[in-house]
Amino acid sequence: MDSQVNLQKQTSDVEDMVQIDCDIIIIAPIDTNGSIAAVNVCKDAGVPIICVNSGINSDYVSATIETDNYLAGVLMAQYMVQSTEGTVYVGMMEYNLNDAGRERSNGFLDTIADYDRIKIVARQECDTTTESAVSIAEDMMIAHPELNAFFSINDPTAYGIYSAAQGLNKENDILIVSCDGCADVLEWIRDGRIESTVTQLPWQMGQFAAKTALDLLRGLPYDQQILVAPHILTTENLHECEHYFSEDGFIWPDNESSR
């Protein structure tokens, strides 16, 4: 089931899964606290629940498998530092309703704290969609004409930022660093519309989630938390990473993940 980034629908979806007697539920939480309602549905029914991509603030969650999102933010900041000179005026498009979004922002902010030339001039919460990002980014660029870089919480948001910059004839003046690794991001990076993305490895997260679910149901030992290391994707390593995004890929070139 696809919650479509709708918290009420996600809770309703979990209720439906419990009603059809699912033995275990794997959830990609929308909101670290708001998704507790979905966990409580499982708790009341005695159904174990596993989180993927972000955690939920509940002791009932059996396991959490997610990207090392703090490291993702660090990699985004490092790329911005390495690929720029002079003063960089940054707009941040954030999503702080779940652990994943908060940790990306924290990793980015902690890293740029060592560089006086990287300055945050605007910060705005977004809903991670391309549509909402367009108007937010446009308002930021109008209010702060000096703005020349963006921290984008995910790739769909980065697409919206680029569209806003294009509408203001600033697409060649704005550096966008992003995080996700959506399949269509290859074309965006190849065309130079965004500079880089820190790509997650959702295939591996899915494998870990399935293995954890099987171990839990079989009464075998399992890890309660698994962190999967993200990787930076740029024009420089685009060619060697394209296979990962193909149907028969899903193995990153260096074949490394952290646990």
mmCIF file with all atom_site columns, N, CA, C and O in Angstrom, residues 126-165:
data_model
loop_
_atom_site.group_PDB
_atom_site.id
_atom_site.type_symbol
_atom_site.label_atom_id
_atom_site.label_alt_id
_atom_site.label_comp_id
_atom_site.label_asym_id
_atom_site.label_entity_id
_atom_site.label_seq_id
_atom_site.pdbx_PDB_ins_code
_atom_site.Cartn_x
_atom_site.Cartn_y
_atom_site.Cartn_z
_atom_site.occupancy
_atom_site.B_iso_or_equiv
_atom_site.pdbx_formal_charge
_atom_site.auth_seq_id
_atom_site.auth_comp_id
_atom_site.auth_asym_id
_atom_site.auth_atom_id
_atom_site.pdbx_PDB_model_num
ATOM 1   N N  . CYS A 1 126 ? 9.431  21.816 4.000   1.00 0.00 ? 126 CYS A N  1
ATOM 2   C CA . CYS A 1 126 ? 8.682  21.497 2.776   1.00 0.00 ? 126 CYS A CA 1
ATOM 3   C C  . CYS A 1 126 ? 8.043  20.126 2.951   1.00 0.00 ? 126 CYS A C  1
ATOM 4   O O  . CYS A 1 126 ? 8.304  19.429 3.934   1.00 0.00 ? 126 CYS A O  1
ATOM 5   N N  . ASP A 1 127 ? 7.204  19.739 2.000   1.00 0.00 ? 127 ASP A N  1
ATOM 6   C CA . ASP A 1 127 ? 6.554  18.427 2.122   1.00 0.00 ? 127 ASP A CA 1
ATOM 7   C C  . ASP A 1 127 ? 7.193  17.379 1.210   1.00 0.00 ? 127 ASP A C  1
ATOM 8   O O  . ASP A 1 127 ? 6.607  16.330 0.958   1.00 0.00 ? 127 ASP A O  1
ATOM 9   N N  . THR A 1 128 ? 8.388  17.673 0.719   1.00 0.00 ? 128 THR A N  1
ATOM 10  C CA . THR A 1 128 ? 9.228  16.752 -0.078  1.00 0.00 ? 128 THR A CA 1
ATOM 11  C C  . THR A 1 128 ? 8.710  16.516 -1.492  1.00 0.00 ? 128 THR A C  1
ATOM 12  O O  . THR A 1 128 ? 9.211  15.631 -2.181  1.00 0.00 ? 128 THR A O  1
ATOM 13  N N  . THR A 1 129 ? 7.745  17.299 -1.952  1.00 0.00 ? 129 THR A N  1
ATOM 14  C CA . THR A 1 129 ? 7.236  17.122 -3.306  1.00 0.00 ? 129 THR A CA 1
ATOM 15  C C  . THR A 1 129 ? 7.779  18.214 -4.224  1.00 0.00 ? 129 THR A C  1
ATOM 16  O O  . THR A 1 129 ? 8.094  19.325 -3.779  1.00 0.00 ? 129 THR A O  1
ATOM 17  N N  . THR A 1 130 ? 7.857  17.893 -5.504  1.00 0.00 ? 130 THR A N  1
ATOM 18  C CA . THR A 1 130 ? 8.332  18.850 -6.492  1.00 0.00 ? 130 THR A CA 1
ATOM 19  C C  . THR A 1 130 ? 7.428  20.078 -6.550  1.00 0.00 ? 130 THR A C  1
ATOM 20  O O  . THR A 1 130 ? 7.900  21.215 -6.618  1.00 0.00 ? 130 THR A O  1
ATOM 21  N N  . GLU A 1 131 ? 6.135  19.844 -6.496  1.00 0.00 ? 131 GLU A N  1
ATOM 22  C CA . GLU A 1 131 ? 5.164  20.926 -6.650  1.00 0.00 ? 131 GLU A CA 1
ATOM 23  C C  . GLU A 1 131 ? 5.321  21.986 -5.566  1.00 0.00 ? 131 GLU A C  1
ATOM 24  O O  . GLU A 1 131 ? 5.351  23.187 -5.837  1.00 0.00 ? 131 GLU A O  1
ATOM 25  N N  . SER A 1 132 ? 5.424  21.548 -4.317  1.00 0.00 ? 132 SER A N  1
ATOM 26  C CA . SER A 1 132 ? 5.527  22.533 -3.235  1.00 0.00 ? 132 SER A CA 1
ATOM 27  C C  . SER A 1 132 ? 6.883  23.225 -3.236  1.00 0.00 ? 132 SER A C  1
ATOM 28  O O  . SER A 1 132 ? 6.992  24.393 -2.849  1.00 0.00 ? 132 SER A O  1
ATOM 29  N N  . ALA A 1 133 ? 7.915  22.514 -3.686  1.00 0.00 ? 133 ALA A N  1
ATOM 30  C CA . ALA A 1 133 ? 9.268  23.086 -3.670  1.00 0.00 ? 133 ALA A CA 1
ATOM 31  C C  . ALA A 1 133 ? 9.395  24.272 -4.616  1.00 0.00 ? 133 ALA A C  1
ATOM 32  O O  . ALA A 1 133 ? 10.171 25.199 -4.352  1.00 0.00 ? 133 ALA A O  1
ATOM 33  N N  . VAL A 1 134 ? 8.660  24.256 -5.710  1.00 0.00 ? 134 VAL A N  1
ATOM 34  C CA . VAL A 1 134 ? 8.784  25.327 -6.702  1.00 0.00 ? 134 VAL A CA 1
ATOM 35  C C  . VAL A 1 134 ? 8.486  26.689 -6.075  1.00 0.00 ? 134 VAL A C  1
ATOM 36  O O  . VAL A 1 134 ? 9.286  27.629 -6.164  1.00 0.00 ? 134 VAL A O  1
ATOM 37  N N  . SER A 1 135 ? 7.336  26.805 -5.430  1.00 0.00 ? 135 SER A N  1
ATOM 38  C CA . SER A 1 135 ? 6.952  28.110 -4.877  1.00 0.00 ? 135 SER A CA 1
ATOM 39  C C  . SER A 1 135 ? 7.833  28.511 -3.699  1.00 0.00 ? 135 SER A C  1
ATOM 40  O O  . SER A 1 135 ? 8.181  29.689 -3.553  1.00 0.00 ? 135 SER A O  1
ATOM 41  N N  . ILE A 1 136 ? 8.224  27.549 -2.866  1.00 0.00 ? 136 ILE A N  1
ATOM 42  C CA . ILE A 1 136 ? 9.070  27.869 -1.715  1.00 0.00 ? 136 ILE A CA 1
ATOM 43  C C  . ILE A 1 136 ? 10.435 28.367 -2.177  1.00 0.00 ? 136 ILE A C  1
ATOM 44  O O  . ILE A 1 136 ? 10.961 29.375 -1.694  1.00 0.00 ? 136 ILE A O  1
ATOM 45  N N  . ALA A 1 137 ? 11.028 27.647 -3.130  1.00 0.00 ? 137 ALA A N  1
ATOM 46  C CA . ALA A 1 137 ? 12.348 28.039 -3.642  1.00 0.00 ? 137 ALA A CA 1
ATOM 47  C C  . ALA A 1 137 ? 12.287 29.383 -4.350  1.00 0.00 ? 137 ALA A C  1
ATOM 48  O O  . ALA A 1 137 ? 13.199 30.212 -4.220  1.00 0.00 ? 137 ALA A O  1
ATOM 49  N N  . GLU A 1 138 ? 11.211 29.607 -5.092  1.00 0.00 ? 138 GLU A N  1
ATOM 50  C CA . GLU A 1 138 ? 11.054 30.891 -5.792  1.00 0.00 ? 138 GLU A CA 1
ATOM 51  C C  . GLU A 1 138 ? 10.999 32.041 -4.792  1.00 0.00 ? 138 GLU A C  1
ATOM 52  O O  . GLU A 1 138 ? 11.663 33.070 -4.975  1.00 0.00 ? 138 GLU A O  1
ATOM 53  N N  . ASP A 1 139 ? 10.219 31.867 -3.728  1.00 0.00 ? 139 ASP A N  1
ATOM 54  C CA . ASP A 1 139 ? 10.118 32.908 -2.703  1.00 0.00 ? 139 ASP A CA 1
ATOM 55  C C  . ASP A 1 139 ? 11.479 33.165 -2.053  1.00 0.00 ? 139 ASP A C  1
ATOM 56  O O  . ASP A 1 139 ? 11.841 34.312 -1.772  1.00 0.00 ? 139 ASP A O  1
ATOM 57  N N  . MET A 1 140 ? 12.220 32.102 -1.817  1.00 0.00 ? 140 MET A N  1
ATOM 58  C CA . MET A 1 140 ? 13.549 32.246 -1.207  1.00 0.00 ? 140 MET A CA 1
ATOM 59  C C  . MET A 1 140 ? 14.480 33.061 -2.101  1.00 0.00 ? 140 MET A C  1
ATOM 60  O O  . MET A 1 140 ? 15.186 33.961 -1.641  1.00 0.00 ? 140 MET A O  1
ATOM 61  N N  . MET A 1 141 ? 14.487 32.731 -3.380  1.00 0.00 ? 141 MET A N  1
ATOM 62  C CA . MET A 1 141 ? 15.407 33.406 -4.303  1.00 0.00 ? 141 MET A CA 1
ATOM 63  C C  . MET A 1 141 ? 15.032 34.866 -4.517  1.00 0.00 ? 141 MET A C  1
ATOM 64  O O  . MET A 1 141 ? 15.905 35.715 -4.717  1.00 0.00 ? 141 MET A O  1
ATOM 65  N N  . ILE A 1 142 ? 13.752 35.175 -4.462  1.00 0.00 ? 142 ILE A N  1
ATOM 66  C CA . ILE A 1 142 ? 13.323 36.564 -4.598  1.00 0.00 ? 142 ILE A CA 1
ATOM 67  C C  . ILE A 1 142 ? 13.680 37.351 -3.337  1.00 0.00 ? 142 ILE A C  1
ATOM 68  O O  . ILE A 1 142 ? 14.158 38.487 -3.406  1.00 0.00 ? 142 ILE A O  1
ATOM 69  N N  . ALA A 1 143 ? 13.452 36.727 -2.172  1.00 0.00 ? 143 ALA A N  1
ATOM 70  C CA . ALA A 1 143 ? 13.740 37.413 -0.911  1.00 0.00 ? 143 ALA A CA 1
ATOM 71  C C  . ALA A 1 143 ? 15.234 37.544 -0.653  1.00 0.00 ? 143 ALA A C  1
ATOM 72  O O  . ALA A 1 143 ? 15.673 38.470 0.029   1.00 0.00 ? 143 ALA A O  1
ATOM 73  N N  . HIS A 1 144 ? 16.018 36.620 -1.216  1.00 0.00 ? 144 HIS A N  1
ATOM 74  C CA . HIS A 1 144 ? 17.473 36.607 -0.996  1.00 0.00 ? 144 HIS A CA 1
ATOM 75  C C  . HIS A 1 144 ? 18.179 36.498 -2.353  1.00 0.00 ? 144 HIS A C  1
ATOM 76  O O  . HIS A 1 144 ? 18.607 35.407 -2.752  1.00 0.00 ? 144 HIS A O  1
ATOM 77  N N  . PRO A 1 145 ? 18.293 37.588 -3.078  1.00 0.00 ? 145 PRO A N  1
ATOM 78  C CA . PRO A 1 145 ? 18.902 37.543 -4.413  1.00 0.00 ? 145 PRO A CA 1
ATOM 79  C C  . PRO A 1 145 ? 20.351 37.070 -4.411  1.00 0.00 ? 145 PRO A C  1
ATOM 80  O O  . PRO A 1 145 ? 20.860 36.629 -5.445  1.00 0.00 ? 145 PRO A O  1
ATOM 81  N N  . GLU A 1 146 ? 21.013 37.118 -3.248  1.00 0.00 ? 146 GLU A N  1
ATOM 82  C CA . GLU A 1 146 ? 22.397 36.652 -3.165  1.00 0.00 ? 146 GLU A CA 1
ATOM 83  C C  . GLU A 1 146 ? 22.488 35.126 -3.103  1.00 0.00 ? 146 GLU A C  1
ATOM 84  O O  . GLU A 1 146 ? 23.576 34.547 -3.264  1.00 0.00 ? 146 GLU A O  1
ATOM 85  N N  . LEU A 1 147 ? 21.373 34.468 -2.895  1.00 0.00 ? 147 LEU A N  1
ATOM 86  C CA . LEU A 1 147 ? 21.349 33.020 -2.722  1.00 0.00 ? 147 LEU A CA 1
ATOM 87  C C  . LEU A 1 147 ? 21.923 32.326 -3.965  1.00 0.00 ? 147 LEU A C  1
ATOM 88  O O  . LEU A 1 147 ? 21.493 32.589 -5.080  1.00 0.00 ? 147 LEU A O  1
ATOM 89  N N  . ASN A 1 148 ? 22.899 31.447 -3.762  1.00 0.00 ? 148 ASN A N  1
ATOM 90  C CA . ASN A 1 148 ? 23.527 30.769 -4.899  1.00 0.00 ? 148 ASN A CA 1
ATOM 91  C C  . ASN A 1 148 ? 23.702 29.273 -4.698  1.00 0.00 ? 148 ASN A C  1
ATOM 92  O O  . ASN A 1 148 ? 24.415 28.611 -5.456  1.00 0.00 ? 148 ASN A O  1
ATOM 93  N N  . ALA A 1 149 ? 23.046 28.727 -3.674  1.00 0.00 ? 149 ALA A N  1
ATOM 94  C CA . ALA A 1 149 ? 23.121 27.289 -3.448  1.00 0.00 ? 149 ALA A CA 1
ATOM 95  C C  . ALA A 1 149 ? 21.921 26.828 -2.643  1.00 0.00 ? 149 ALA A C  1
ATOM 96  O O  . ALA A 1 149 ? 21.326 27.604 -1.884  1.00 0.00 ? 149 ALA A O  1
ATOM 97  N N  . PHE A 1 150 ? 21.566 25.546 -2.807  1.00 0.00 ? 150 PHE A N  1
ATOM 98  C CA . PHE A 1 150 ? 20.451 24.959 -2.063  1.00 0.00 ? 150 PHE A CA 1
ATOM 99  C C  . PHE A 1 150 ? 20.836 23.614 -1.483  1.00 0.00 ? 150 PHE A C  1
ATOM 100 O O  . PHE A 1 150 ? 21.474 22.791 -2.145  1.00 0.00 ? 150 PHE A O  1
ATOM 101 N N  . PHE A 1 151 ? 20.433 23.396 -0.246  1.00 0.00 ? 151 PHE A N  1
ATOM 102 C CA . PHE A 1 151 ? 20.387 22.074 0.356   1.00 0.00 ? 151 PHE A CA 1
ATOM 103 C C  . PHE A 1 151 ? 18.977 21.565 0.122   1.00 0.00 ? 151 PHE A C  1
ATOM 104 O O  . PHE A 1 151 ? 18.007 22.180 0.573   1.00 0.00 ? 151 PHE A O  1
ATOM 105 N N  . SER A 1 152 ? 18.849 20.450 -0.599  1.00 0.00 ? 152 SER A N  1
ATOM 106 C CA . SER A 1 152 ? 17.535 19.884 -0.895  1.00 0.00 ? 152 SER A CA 1
ATOM 107 C C  . SER A 1 152 ? 17.378 18.568 -0.145  1.00 0.00 ? 152 SER A C  1
ATOM 108 O O  . SER A 1 152 ? 18.207 17.670 -0.277  1.00 0.00 ? 152 SER A O  1
ATOM 109 N N  . ILE A 1 153 ? 16.309 18.437 0.612   1.00 0.00 ? 153 ILE A N  1
ATOM 110 C CA . ILE A 1 153 ? 16.116 17.262 1.455   1.00 0.00 ? 153 ILE A CA 1
ATOM 111 C C  . ILE A 1 153 ? 15.961 15.984 0.649   1.00 0.00 ? 153 ILE A C  1
ATOM 112 O O  . ILE A 1 153 ? 16.298 14.896 1.117   1.00 0.00 ? 153 ILE A O  1
ATOM 113 N N  . ASN A 1 154 ? 15.455 16.074 -0.581  1.00 0.00 ? 154 ASN A N  1
ATOM 114 C CA . ASN A 1 154 ? 15.360 14.882 -1.438  1.00 0.00 ? 154 ASN A CA 1
ATOM 115 C C  . ASN A 1 154 ? 15.325 15.304 -2.904  1.00 0.00 ? 154 ASN A C  1
ATOM 116 O O  . ASN A 1 154 ? 15.265 16.487 -3.233  1.00 0.00 ? 154 ASN A O  1
ATOM 117 N N  . ASP A 1 155 ? 15.384 14.315 -3.787  1.00 0.00 ? 155 ASP A N  1
ATOM 118 C CA . ASP A 1 155 ? 15.462 14.614 -5.217  1.00 0.00 ? 155 ASP A CA 1
ATOM 119 C C  . ASP A 1 155 ? 14.208 15.302 -5.765  1.00 0.00 ? 155 ASP A C  1
ATOM 120 O O  . ASP A 1 155 ? 14.328 16.253 -6.544  1.00 0.00 ? 155 ASP A O  1
ATOM 121 N N  . PRO A 1 156 ? 12.993 14.850 -5.425  1.00 0.00 ? 156 PRO A N  1
ATOM 122 C CA . PRO A 1 156 ? 11.818 15.578 -5.931  1.00 0.00 ? 156 PRO A CA 1
ATOM 123 C C  . PRO A 1 156 ? 11.842 17.055 -5.549  1.00 0.00 ? 156 PRO A C  1
ATOM 124 O O  . PRO A 1 156 ? 11.463 17.917 -6.356  1.00 0.00 ? 156 PRO A O  1
ATOM 125 N N  . THR A 1 157 ? 12.305 17.371 -4.342  1.00 0.00 ? 157 THR A N  1
ATOM 126 C CA . THR A 1 157 ? 12.431 18.768 -3.939  1.00 0.00 ? 157 THR A CA 1
ATOM 127 C C  . THR A 1 157 ? 13.469 19.478 -4.796  1.00 0.00 ? 157 THR A C  1
ATOM 128 O O  . THR A 1 157 ? 13.281 20.638 -5.205  1.00 0.00 ? 157 THR A O  1
ATOM 129 N N  . ALA A 1 158 ? 14.571 18.793 -5.098  1.00 0.00 ? 158 ALA A N  1
ATOM 130 C CA . ALA A 1 158 ? 15.618 19.381 -5.947  1.00 0.00 ? 158 ALA A CA 1
ATOM 131 C C  . ALA A 1 158 ? 15.073 19.712 -7.328  1.00 0.00 ? 158 ALA A C  1
ATOM 132 O O  . ALA A 1 158 ? 15.416 20.748 -7.911  1.00 0.00 ? 158 ALA A O  1
ATOM 133 N N  . TYR A 1 159 ? 14.204 18.852 -7.862  1.00 0.00 ? 159 TYR A N  1
ATOM 134 C CA . TYR A 1 159 ? 13.606 19.126 -9.170  1.00 0.00 ? 159 TYR A CA 1
ATOM 135 C C  . TYR A 1 159 ? 12.790 20.421 -9.117  1.00 0.00 ? 159 TYR A C  1
ATOM 136 O O  . TYR A 1 159 ? 12.794 21.225 -10.050 1.00 0.00 ? 159 TYR A O  1
ATOM 137 N N  . GLY A 1 160 ? 12.069 20.604 -8.006  1.00 0.00 ? 160 GLY A N  1
ATOM 138 C CA . GLY A 1 160 ? 11.280 21.824 -7.844  1.00 0.00 ? 160 GLY A CA 1
ATOM 139 C C  . GLY A 1 160 ? 12.153 23.063 -7.717  1.00 0.00 ? 160 GLY A C  1
ATOM 140 O O  . GLY A 1 160 ? 11.826 24.119 -8.256  1.00 0.00 ? 160 GLY A O  1
ATOM 141 N N  . ILE A 1 161 ? 13.269 22.926 -7.008  1.00 0.00 ? 161 ILE A N  1
ATOM 142 C CA . ILE A 1 161 ? 14.199 24.051 -6.865  1.00 0.00 ? 161 ILE A CA 1
ATOM 143 C C  . ILE A 1 161 ? 14.742 24.457 -8.226  1.00 0.00 ? 161 ILE A C  1
ATOM 144 O O  . ILE A 1 161 ? 14.807 25.649 -8.563  1.00 0.00 ? 161 ILE A O  1
ATOM 145 N N  . TYR A 1 162 ? 15.125 23.460 -9.024  1.00 0.00 ? 162 TYR A N  1
ATOM 146 C CA . TYR A 1 162 ? 15.660 23.771 -10.348 1.00 0.00 ? 162 TYR A CA 1
ATOM 147 C C  . TYR A 1 162 ? 14.608 24.471 -11.210 1.00 0.00 ? 162 TYR A C  1
ATOM 148 O O  . TYR A 1 162 ? 14.918 25.440 -11.912 1.00 0.00 ? 162 TYR A O  1
ATOM 149 N N  . SER A 1 163 ? 13.378 23.991 -11.150 1.00 0.00 ? 163 SER A N  1
ATOM 150 C CA . SER A 1 163 ? 12.308 24.601 -11.945 1.00 0.00 ? 163 SER A CA 1
ATOM 151 C C  . SER A 1 163 ? 12.092 26.058 -11.539 1.00 0.00 ? 163 SER A C  1
ATOM 152 O O  . SER A 1 163 ? 11.884 26.929 -12.397 1.00 0.00 ? 163 SER A O  1
ATOM 153 N N  . ALA A 1 164 ? 12.161 26.321 -10.226 1.00 0.00 ? 164 ALA A N  1
ATOM 154 C CA . ALA A 1 164 ? 12.010 27.697 -9.754  1.00 0.00 ? 164 ALA A CA 1
ATOM 155 C C  . ALA A 1 164 ? 13.164 28.560 -10.244 1.00 0.00 ? 164 ALA A C  1
ATOM 156 O O  . ALA A 1 164 ? 12.962 29.697 -10.689 1.00 0.00 ? 164 ALA A O  1
ATOM 157 N N  . ALA A 1 165 ? 14.386 28.033 -10.160 1.00 0.00 ? 165 ALA A N  1
ATOM 158 C CA . ALA A 1 165 ? 15.556 28.784 -10.633 1.00 0.00 ? 165 ALA A CA 1
ATOM 159 C C  . ALA A 1 165 ? 15.453 29.058 -12.127 1.00 0.00 ? 165 ALA A C  1
ATOM 160 O O  . ALA A 1 165 ? 15.778 30.153 -12.601 1.00 0.00 ? 165 ALA A O  1
#
